[in-house]
mmCIF file of C-alpha atoms in Angstrom:
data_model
loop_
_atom_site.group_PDB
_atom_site.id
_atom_site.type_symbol
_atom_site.label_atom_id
_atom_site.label_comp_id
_atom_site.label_asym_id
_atom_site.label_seq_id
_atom_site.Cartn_x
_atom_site.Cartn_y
_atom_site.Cartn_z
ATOM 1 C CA UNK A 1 -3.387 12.822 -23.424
ATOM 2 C CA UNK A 2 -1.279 15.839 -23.065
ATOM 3 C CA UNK A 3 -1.547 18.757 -21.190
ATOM 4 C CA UNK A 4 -3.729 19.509 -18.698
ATOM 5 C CA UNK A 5 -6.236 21.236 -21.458
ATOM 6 C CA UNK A 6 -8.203 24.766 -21.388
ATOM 7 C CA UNK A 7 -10.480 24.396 -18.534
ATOM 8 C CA UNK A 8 -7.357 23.861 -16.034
ATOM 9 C CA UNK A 9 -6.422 27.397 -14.087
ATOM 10 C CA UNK A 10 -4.054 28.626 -11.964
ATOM 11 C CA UNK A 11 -4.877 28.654 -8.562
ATOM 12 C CA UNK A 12 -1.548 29.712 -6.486
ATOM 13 C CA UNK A 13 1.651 30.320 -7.748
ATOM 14 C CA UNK A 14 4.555 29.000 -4.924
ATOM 15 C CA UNK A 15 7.497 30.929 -4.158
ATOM 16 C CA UNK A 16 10.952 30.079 -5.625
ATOM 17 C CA UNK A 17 12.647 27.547 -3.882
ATOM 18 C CA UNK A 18 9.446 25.963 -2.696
ATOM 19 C CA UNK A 19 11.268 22.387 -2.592
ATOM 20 C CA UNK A 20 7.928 20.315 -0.997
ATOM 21 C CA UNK A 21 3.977 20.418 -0.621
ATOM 22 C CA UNK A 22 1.191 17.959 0.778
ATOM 23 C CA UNK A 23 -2.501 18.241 0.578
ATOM 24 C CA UNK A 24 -4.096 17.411 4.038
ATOM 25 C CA UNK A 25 -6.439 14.836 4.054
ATOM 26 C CA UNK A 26 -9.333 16.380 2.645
ATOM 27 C CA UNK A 27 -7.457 18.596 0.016
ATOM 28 C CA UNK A 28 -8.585 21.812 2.516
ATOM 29 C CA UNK A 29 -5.427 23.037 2.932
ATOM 30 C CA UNK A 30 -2.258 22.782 1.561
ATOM 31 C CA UNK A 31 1.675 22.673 3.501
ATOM 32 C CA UNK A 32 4.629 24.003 1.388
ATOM 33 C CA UNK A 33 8.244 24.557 2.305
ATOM 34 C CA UNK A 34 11.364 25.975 0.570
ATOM 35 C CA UNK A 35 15.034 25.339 0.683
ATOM 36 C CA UNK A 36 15.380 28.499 3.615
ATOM 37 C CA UNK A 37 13.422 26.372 5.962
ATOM 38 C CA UNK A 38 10.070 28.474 5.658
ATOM 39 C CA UNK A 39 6.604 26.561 6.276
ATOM 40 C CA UNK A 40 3.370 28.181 4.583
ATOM 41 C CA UNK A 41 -0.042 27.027 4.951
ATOM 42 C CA UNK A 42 -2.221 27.706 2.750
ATOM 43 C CA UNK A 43 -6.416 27.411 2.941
ATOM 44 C CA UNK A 44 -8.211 26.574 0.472
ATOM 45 C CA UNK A 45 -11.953 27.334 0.245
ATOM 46 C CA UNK A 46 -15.588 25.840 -0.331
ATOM 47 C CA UNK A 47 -15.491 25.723 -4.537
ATOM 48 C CA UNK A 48 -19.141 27.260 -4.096
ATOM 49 C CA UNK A 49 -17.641 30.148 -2.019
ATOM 50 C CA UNK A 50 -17.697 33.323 -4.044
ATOM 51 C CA UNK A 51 -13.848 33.506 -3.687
ATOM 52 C CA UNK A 52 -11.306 30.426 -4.897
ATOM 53 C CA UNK A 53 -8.324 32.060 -4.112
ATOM 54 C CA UNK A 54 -6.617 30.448 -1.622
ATOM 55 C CA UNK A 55 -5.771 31.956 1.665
ATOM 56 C CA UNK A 56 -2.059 31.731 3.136
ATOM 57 C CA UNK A 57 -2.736 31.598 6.650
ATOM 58 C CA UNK A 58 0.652 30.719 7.988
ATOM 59 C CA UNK A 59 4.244 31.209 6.765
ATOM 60 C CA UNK A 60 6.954 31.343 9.263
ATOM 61 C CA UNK A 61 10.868 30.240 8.990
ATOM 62 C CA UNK A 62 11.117 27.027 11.153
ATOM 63 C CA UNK A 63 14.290 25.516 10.185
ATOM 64 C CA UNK A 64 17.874 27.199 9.491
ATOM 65 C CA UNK A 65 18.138 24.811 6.339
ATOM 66 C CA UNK A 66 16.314 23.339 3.269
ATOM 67 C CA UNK A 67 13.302 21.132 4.083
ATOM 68 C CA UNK A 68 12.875 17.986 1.886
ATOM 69 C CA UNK A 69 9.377 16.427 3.338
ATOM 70 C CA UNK A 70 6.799 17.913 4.694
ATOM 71 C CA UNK A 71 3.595 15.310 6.339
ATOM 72 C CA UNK A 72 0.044 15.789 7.404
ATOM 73 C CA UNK A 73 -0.555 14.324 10.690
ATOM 74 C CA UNK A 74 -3.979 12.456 10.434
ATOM 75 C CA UNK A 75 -7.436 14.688 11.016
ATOM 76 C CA UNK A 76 -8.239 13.271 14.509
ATOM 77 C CA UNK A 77 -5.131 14.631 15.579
ATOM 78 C CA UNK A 78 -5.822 17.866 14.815
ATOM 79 C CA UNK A 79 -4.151 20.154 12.349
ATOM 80 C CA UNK A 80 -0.248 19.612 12.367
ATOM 81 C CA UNK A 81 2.604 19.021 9.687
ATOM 82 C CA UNK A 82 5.711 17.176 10.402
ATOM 83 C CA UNK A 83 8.858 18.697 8.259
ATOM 84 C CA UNK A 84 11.956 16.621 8.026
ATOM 85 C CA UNK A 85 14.904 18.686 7.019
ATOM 86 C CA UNK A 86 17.644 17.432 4.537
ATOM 87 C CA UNK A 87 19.912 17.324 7.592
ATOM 88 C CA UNK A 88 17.872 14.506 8.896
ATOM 89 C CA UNK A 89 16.065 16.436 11.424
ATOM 90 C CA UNK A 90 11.862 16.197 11.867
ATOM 91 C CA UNK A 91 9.754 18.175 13.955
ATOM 92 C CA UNK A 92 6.243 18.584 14.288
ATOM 93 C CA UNK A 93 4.036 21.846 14.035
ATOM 94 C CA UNK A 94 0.391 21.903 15.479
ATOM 95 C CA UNK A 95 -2.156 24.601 15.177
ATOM 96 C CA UNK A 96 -2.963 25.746 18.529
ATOM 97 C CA UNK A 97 -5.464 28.362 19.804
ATOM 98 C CA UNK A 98 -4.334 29.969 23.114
ATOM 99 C CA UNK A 99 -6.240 31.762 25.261
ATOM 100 C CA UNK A 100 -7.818 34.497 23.468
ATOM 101 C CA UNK A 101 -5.456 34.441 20.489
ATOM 102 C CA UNK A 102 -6.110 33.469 16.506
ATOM 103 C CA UNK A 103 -5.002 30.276 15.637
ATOM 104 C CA UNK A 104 -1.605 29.661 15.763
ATOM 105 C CA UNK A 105 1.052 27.295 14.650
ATOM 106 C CA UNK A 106 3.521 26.666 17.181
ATOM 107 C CA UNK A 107 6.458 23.809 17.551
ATOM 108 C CA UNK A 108 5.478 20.517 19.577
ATOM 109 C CA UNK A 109 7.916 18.265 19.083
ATOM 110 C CA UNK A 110 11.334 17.738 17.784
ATOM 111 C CA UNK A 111 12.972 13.881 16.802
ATOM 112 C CA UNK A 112 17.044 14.396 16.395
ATOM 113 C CA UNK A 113 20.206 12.086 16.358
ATOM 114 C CA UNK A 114 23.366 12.944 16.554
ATOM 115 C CA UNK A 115 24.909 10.091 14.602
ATOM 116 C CA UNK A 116 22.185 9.563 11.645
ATOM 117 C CA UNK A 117 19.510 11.160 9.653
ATOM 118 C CA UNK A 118 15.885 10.813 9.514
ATOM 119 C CA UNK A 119 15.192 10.437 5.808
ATOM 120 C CA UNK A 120 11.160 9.992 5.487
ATOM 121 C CA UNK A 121 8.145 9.312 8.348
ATOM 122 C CA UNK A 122 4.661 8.525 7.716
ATOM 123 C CA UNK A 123 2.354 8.408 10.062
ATOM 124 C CA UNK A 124 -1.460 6.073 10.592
ATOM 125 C CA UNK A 125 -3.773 5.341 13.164
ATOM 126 C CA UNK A 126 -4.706 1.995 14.292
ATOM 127 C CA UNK A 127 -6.350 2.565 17.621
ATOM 128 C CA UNK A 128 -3.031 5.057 18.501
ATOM 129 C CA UNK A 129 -1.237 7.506 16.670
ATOM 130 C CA UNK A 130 1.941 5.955 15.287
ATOM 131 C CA UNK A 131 5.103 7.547 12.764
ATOM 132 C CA UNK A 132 7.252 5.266 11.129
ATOM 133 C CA UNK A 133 10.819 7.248 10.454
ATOM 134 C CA UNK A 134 13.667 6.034 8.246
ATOM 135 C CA UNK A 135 17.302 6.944 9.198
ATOM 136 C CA UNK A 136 20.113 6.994 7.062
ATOM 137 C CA UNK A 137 22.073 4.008 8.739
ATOM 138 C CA UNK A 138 19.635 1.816 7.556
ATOM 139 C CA UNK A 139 17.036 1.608 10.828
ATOM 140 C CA UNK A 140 13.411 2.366 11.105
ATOM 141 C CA UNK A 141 11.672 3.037 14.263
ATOM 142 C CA UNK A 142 7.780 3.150 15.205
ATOM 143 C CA UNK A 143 6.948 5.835 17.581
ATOM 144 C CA UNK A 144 3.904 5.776 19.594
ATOM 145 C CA UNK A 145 2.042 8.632 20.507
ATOM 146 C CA UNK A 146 1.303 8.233 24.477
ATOM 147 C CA UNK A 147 -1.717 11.294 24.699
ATOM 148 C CA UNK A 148 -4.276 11.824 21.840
ATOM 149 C CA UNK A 149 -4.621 15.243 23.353
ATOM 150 C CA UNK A 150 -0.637 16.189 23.794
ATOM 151 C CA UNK A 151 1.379 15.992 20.220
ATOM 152 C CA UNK A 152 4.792 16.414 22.350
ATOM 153 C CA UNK A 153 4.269 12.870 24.266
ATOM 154 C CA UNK A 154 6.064 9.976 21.948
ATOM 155 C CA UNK A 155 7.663 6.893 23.087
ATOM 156 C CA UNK A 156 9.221 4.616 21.169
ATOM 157 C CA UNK A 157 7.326 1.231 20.115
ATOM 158 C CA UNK A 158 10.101 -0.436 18.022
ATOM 159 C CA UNK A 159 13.497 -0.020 16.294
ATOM 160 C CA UNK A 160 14.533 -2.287 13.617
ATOM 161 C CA UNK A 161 16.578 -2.853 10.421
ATOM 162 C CA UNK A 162 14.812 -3.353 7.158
ATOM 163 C CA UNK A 163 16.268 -6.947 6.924
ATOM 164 C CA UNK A 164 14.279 -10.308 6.614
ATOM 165 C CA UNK A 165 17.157 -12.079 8.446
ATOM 166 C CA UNK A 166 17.203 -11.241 12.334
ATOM 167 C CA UNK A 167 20.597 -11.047 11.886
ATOM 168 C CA UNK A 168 22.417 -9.711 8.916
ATOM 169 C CA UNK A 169 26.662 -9.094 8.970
ATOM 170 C CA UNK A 170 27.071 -6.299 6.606
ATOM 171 C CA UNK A 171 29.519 -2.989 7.149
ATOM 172 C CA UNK A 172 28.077 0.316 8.038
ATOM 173 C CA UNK A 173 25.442 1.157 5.747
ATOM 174 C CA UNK A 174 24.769 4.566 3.700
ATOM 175 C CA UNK A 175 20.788 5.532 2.751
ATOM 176 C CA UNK A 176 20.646 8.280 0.735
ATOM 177 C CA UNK A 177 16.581 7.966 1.132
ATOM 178 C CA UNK A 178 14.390 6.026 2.140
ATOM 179 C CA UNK A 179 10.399 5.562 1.366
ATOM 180 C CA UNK A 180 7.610 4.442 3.312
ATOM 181 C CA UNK A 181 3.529 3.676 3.046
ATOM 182 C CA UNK A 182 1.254 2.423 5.522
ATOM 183 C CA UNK A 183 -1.776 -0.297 4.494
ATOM 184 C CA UNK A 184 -4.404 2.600 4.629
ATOM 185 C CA UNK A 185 -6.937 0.044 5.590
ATOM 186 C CA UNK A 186 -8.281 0.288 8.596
ATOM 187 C CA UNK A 187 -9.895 -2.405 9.978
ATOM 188 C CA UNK A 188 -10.006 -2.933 13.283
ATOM 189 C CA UNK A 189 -9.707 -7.068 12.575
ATOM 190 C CA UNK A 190 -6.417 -5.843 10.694
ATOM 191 C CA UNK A 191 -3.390 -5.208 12.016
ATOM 192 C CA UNK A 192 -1.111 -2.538 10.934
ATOM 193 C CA UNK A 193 1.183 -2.915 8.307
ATOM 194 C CA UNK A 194 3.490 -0.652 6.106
ATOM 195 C CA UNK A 195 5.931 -1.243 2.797
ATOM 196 C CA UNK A 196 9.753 0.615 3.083
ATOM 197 C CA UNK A 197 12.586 0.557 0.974
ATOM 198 C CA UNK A 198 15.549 1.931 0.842
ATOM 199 C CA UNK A 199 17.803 3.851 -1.511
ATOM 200 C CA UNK A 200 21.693 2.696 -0.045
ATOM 201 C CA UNK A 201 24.901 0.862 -0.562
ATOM 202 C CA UNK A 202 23.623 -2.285 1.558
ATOM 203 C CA UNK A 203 21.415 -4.574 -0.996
ATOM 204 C CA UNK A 204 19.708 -6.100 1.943
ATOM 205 C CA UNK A 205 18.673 -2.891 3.166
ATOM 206 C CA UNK A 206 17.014 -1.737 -0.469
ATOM 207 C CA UNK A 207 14.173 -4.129 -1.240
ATOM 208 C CA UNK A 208 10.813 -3.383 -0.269
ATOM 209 C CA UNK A 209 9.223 -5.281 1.893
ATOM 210 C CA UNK A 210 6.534 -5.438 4.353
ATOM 211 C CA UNK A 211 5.898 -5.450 7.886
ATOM 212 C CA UNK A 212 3.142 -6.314 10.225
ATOM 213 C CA UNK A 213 2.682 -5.731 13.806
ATOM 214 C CA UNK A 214 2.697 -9.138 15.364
ATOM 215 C CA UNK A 215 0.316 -8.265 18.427
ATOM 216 C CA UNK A 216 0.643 -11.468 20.088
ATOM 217 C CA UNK A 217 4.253 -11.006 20.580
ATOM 218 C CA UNK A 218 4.401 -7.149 20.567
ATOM 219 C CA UNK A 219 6.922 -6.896 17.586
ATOM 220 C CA UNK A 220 7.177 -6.093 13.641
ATOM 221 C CA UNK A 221 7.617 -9.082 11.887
ATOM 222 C CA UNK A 222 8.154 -8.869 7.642
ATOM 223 C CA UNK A 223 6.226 -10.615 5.970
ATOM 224 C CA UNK A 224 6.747 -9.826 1.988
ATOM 225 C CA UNK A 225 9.720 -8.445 0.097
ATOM 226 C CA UNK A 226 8.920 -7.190 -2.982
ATOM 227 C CA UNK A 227 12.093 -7.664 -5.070
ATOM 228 C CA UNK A 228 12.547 -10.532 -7.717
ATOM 229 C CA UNK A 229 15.619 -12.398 -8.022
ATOM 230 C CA UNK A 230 17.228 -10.835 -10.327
ATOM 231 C CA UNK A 231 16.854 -7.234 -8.890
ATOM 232 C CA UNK A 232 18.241 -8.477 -5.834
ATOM 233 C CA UNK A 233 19.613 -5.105 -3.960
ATOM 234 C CA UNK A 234 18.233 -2.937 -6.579
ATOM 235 C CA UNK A 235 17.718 0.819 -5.117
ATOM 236 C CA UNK A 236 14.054 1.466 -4.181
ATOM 237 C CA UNK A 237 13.242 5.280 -4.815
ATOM 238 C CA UNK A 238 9.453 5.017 -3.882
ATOM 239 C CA UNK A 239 6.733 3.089 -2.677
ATOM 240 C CA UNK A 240 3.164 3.043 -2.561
ATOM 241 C CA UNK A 241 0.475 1.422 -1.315
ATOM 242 C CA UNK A 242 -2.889 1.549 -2.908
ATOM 243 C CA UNK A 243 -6.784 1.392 -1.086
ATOM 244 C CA UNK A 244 -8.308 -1.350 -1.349
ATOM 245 C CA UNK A 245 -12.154 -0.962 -2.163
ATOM 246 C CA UNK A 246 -12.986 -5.052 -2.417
ATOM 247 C CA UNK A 247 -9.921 -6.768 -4.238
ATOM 248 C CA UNK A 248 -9.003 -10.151 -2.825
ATOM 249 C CA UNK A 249 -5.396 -8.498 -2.717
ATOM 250 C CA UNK A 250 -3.471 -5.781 -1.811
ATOM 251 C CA UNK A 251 -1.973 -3.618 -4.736
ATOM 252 C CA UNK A 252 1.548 -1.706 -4.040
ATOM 253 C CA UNK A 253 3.817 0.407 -6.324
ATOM 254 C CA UNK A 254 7.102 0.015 -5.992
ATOM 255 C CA UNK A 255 9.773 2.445 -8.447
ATOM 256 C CA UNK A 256 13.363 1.205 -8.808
ATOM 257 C CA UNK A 257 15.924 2.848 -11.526
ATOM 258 C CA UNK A 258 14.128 -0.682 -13.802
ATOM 259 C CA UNK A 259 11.284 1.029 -13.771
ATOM 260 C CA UNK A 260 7.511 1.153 -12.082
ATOM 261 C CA UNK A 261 6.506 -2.139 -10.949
ATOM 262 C CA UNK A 262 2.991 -2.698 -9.713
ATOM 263 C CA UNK A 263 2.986 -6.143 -6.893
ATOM 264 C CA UNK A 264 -0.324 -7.936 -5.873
ATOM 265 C CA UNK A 265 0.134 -8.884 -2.335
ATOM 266 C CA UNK A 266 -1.964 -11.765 -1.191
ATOM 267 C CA UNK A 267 -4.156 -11.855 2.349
ATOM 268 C CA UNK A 268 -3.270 -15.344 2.856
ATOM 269 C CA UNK A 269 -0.087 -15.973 4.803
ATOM 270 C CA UNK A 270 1.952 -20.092 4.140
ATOM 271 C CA UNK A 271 3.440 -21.576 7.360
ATOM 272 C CA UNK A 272 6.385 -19.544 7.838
ATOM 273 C CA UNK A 273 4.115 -16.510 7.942
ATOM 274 C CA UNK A 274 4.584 -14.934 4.850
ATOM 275 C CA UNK A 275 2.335 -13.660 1.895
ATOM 276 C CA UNK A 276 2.360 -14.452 -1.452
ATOM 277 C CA UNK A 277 3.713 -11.558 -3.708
ATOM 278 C CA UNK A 278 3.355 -11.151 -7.741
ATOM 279 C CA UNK A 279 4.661 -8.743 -9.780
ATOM 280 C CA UNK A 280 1.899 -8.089 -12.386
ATOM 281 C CA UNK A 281 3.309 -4.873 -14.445
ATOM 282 C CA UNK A 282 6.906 -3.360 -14.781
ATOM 283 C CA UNK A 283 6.041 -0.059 -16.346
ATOM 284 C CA UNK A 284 7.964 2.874 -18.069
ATOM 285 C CA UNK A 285 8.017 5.830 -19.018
ATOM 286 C CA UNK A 286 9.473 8.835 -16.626
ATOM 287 C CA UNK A 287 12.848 9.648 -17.905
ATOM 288 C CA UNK A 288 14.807 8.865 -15.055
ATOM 289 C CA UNK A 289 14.442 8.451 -11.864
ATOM 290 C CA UNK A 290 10.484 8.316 -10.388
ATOM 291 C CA UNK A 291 10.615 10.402 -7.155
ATOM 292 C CA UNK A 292 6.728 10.635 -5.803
ATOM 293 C CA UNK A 293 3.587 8.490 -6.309
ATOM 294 C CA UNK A 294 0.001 8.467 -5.033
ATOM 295 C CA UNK A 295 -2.962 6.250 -5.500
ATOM 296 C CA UNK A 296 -6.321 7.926 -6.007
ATOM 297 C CA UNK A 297 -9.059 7.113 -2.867
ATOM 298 C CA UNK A 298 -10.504 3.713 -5.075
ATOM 299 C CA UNK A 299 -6.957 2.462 -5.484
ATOM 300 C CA UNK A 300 -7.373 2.362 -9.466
ATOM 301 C CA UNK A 301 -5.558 4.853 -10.372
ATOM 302 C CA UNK A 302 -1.542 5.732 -9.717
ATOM 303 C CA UNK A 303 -0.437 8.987 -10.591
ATOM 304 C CA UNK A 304 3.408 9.306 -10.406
ATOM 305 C CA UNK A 305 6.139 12.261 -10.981
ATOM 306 C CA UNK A 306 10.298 12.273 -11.342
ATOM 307 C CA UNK A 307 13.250 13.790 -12.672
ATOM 308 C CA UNK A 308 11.694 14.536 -15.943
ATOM 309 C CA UNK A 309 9.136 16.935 -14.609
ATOM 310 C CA UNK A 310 6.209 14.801 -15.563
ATOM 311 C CA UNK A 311 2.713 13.866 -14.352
ATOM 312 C CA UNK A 312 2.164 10.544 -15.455
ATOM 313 C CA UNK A 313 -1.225 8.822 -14.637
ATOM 314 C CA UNK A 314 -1.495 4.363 -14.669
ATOM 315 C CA UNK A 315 -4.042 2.296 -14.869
ATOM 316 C CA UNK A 316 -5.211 -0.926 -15.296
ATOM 317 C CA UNK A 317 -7.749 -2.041 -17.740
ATOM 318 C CA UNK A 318 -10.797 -4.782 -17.511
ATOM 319 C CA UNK A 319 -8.217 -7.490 -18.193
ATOM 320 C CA UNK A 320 -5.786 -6.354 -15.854
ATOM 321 C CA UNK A 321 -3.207 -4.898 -18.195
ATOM 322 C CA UNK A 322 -1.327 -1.614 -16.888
ATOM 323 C CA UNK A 323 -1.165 1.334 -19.102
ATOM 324 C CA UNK A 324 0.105 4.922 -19.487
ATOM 325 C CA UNK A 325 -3.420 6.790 -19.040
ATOM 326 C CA UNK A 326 -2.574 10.416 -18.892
ATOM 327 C CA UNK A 327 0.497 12.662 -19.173
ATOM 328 C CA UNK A 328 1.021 16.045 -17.848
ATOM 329 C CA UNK A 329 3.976 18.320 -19.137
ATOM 330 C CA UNK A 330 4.889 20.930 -16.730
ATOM 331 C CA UNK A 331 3.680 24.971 -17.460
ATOM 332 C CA UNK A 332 6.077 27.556 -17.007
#
């Protein structure tokens, strides 16, 4: 299939420059930014409303320089966007209504370091609000979010390195970028886990792999690394994890320069505490590099995009065999 055929119109046409966008998480509204550091949010409404359009109801400058990300907080947090700046830089932007006033969207909270960059966050909700953020030395850290009520109130869970070893001897280490997806199950018998992998000059930083809050001893342990042997230190450029709707496994997309691989993750942990991992597809098909994927809300389908301009949809059929299901050639 190619094309997005006759019935498919155009519903907003972004700015130049627009470098970023994210749907919240009911595809209501939608956050852009642009390489000048401008937000815009834009509403879109009821498809049985007499009007489609969408409605921009926000665009501001926020940053001095070009935003690379920009992240929906979850819904029960109310309505707020984290941008992280390609100078490593995130801060968070909640809609606020004060006193008398139309809604407005107003700065809460800003995460800086002098010495490295913040290169991706994600956040989830297991009982708290929590980000994960990826810095450019090679460190993640879990922030906790102290005051459902109060955006601006974070303290910091965890910091580790994306290493199975506790201790690893390797030089300073250069991410250019950095990916990361929570488990978006949310169970409360489950505890929270999320896949990262990094794009950097340190192999043992690039693998994906998984960790899992070890509540008994109040730390992140991993416990999977998607890599096989032979694409030991191989650069990850995005990750993925898929719902699960009933499979005995977890299913996770992982895209390296090799290609698209698609990993079952088993629920079953050996002795040592670790799950069993199996790479079931290594697809292609993206001319170059893959730079974005997301599952669909059943987990079955993965639709992916890259350097190539393409909108490339996966699935698997009855028999368990990945395919190319749907491509999409960019409209100018």
């Amino acid at each position: 299939m190619q094309g997005v055929g006759e019935m498919a119109k155009e519903l907003l046409s972004l700015d130049n420059g627009t470098t970023c966008s994210s749907w919240n998480y009911s595809s209501s509204r939608l956050a852009t930014a642009s390489s000048d550091g401008t937000l815009s949010i834009f509403n879109f409404l009821h498809p049985s409303s007499s009007s489609s359009s969408p409605r921009s109801t926000f665009k501001s400058k926020v940053h001095d320089g070009n935003i690379a990300k920009v992240v929906w907080v979850p819904p029960e947090y109310g309505d707020a966007v984290a941008c992280v700046t390609a100078d490593g830089i995130v801060s968070l932007w909640e809609e606020v209504a004060e006193d008398s006033q139309p809604l407005q969207w107003k700065a809460c909270k800003t995460f800086r370091s002098s010495s490295t960059k913040v290169l991706d966050v994600q956040f989830a909700s297991f009982n708290t609000l929590k980000m994960v953020a990826a810095y450019s030395d090679g460190n993640v850290r879990v922030y906790e979010l102290l005051d459902p009520l109060e955006l601006k109130n974070w303290q910091l869970q965890a910091e580790f390195q994306n290493v199975v070893e506790s201790v690893s001897a390797f030089g300073k280490a250069l991410c250019l970028s950095a990916s990361i997806s929570w488990n978006p199950q949310k169970g409360v018998s489950q505890e929270s886990s999320f896949i990262i992998g990094f794009n950097s000059n340190t192999s043992e930083l690039n693998s994906s792999k998984v960790w899992e809050f070890d509540q008994a001893h109040q730390r992140w342990l991993p416990v999977a690394e998607l890599e096989l042997p032979e694409d030991k230190g191989d650069q990850v450029y995005a990750v993925a994890w898929a719902p699960n709707i009933g499979r005995p496994y977890e299913t996770i997309a992982v895209a390296t320069h090799k290609g698209l691989a698609i990993w079952n993750l088993g629920l079953n942990p050996d002795r040592n505490g670790r799950l069993p991992v199996e790479r079931v597809a290594l697809l292609s098909g993206h001319e170059g590099m893959v730079w974005q994927m997301e599952w669909d809300m059943s987990g079955m389908t993965l639709a992916t995009t890259g350097h190539d301009g393409m909108v490339r949809l996966w699935q698997s059929n009855l028999n368990g065999v990945w395919h190319q299901q749907a491509a999409f050639e960019p409209t100018s």
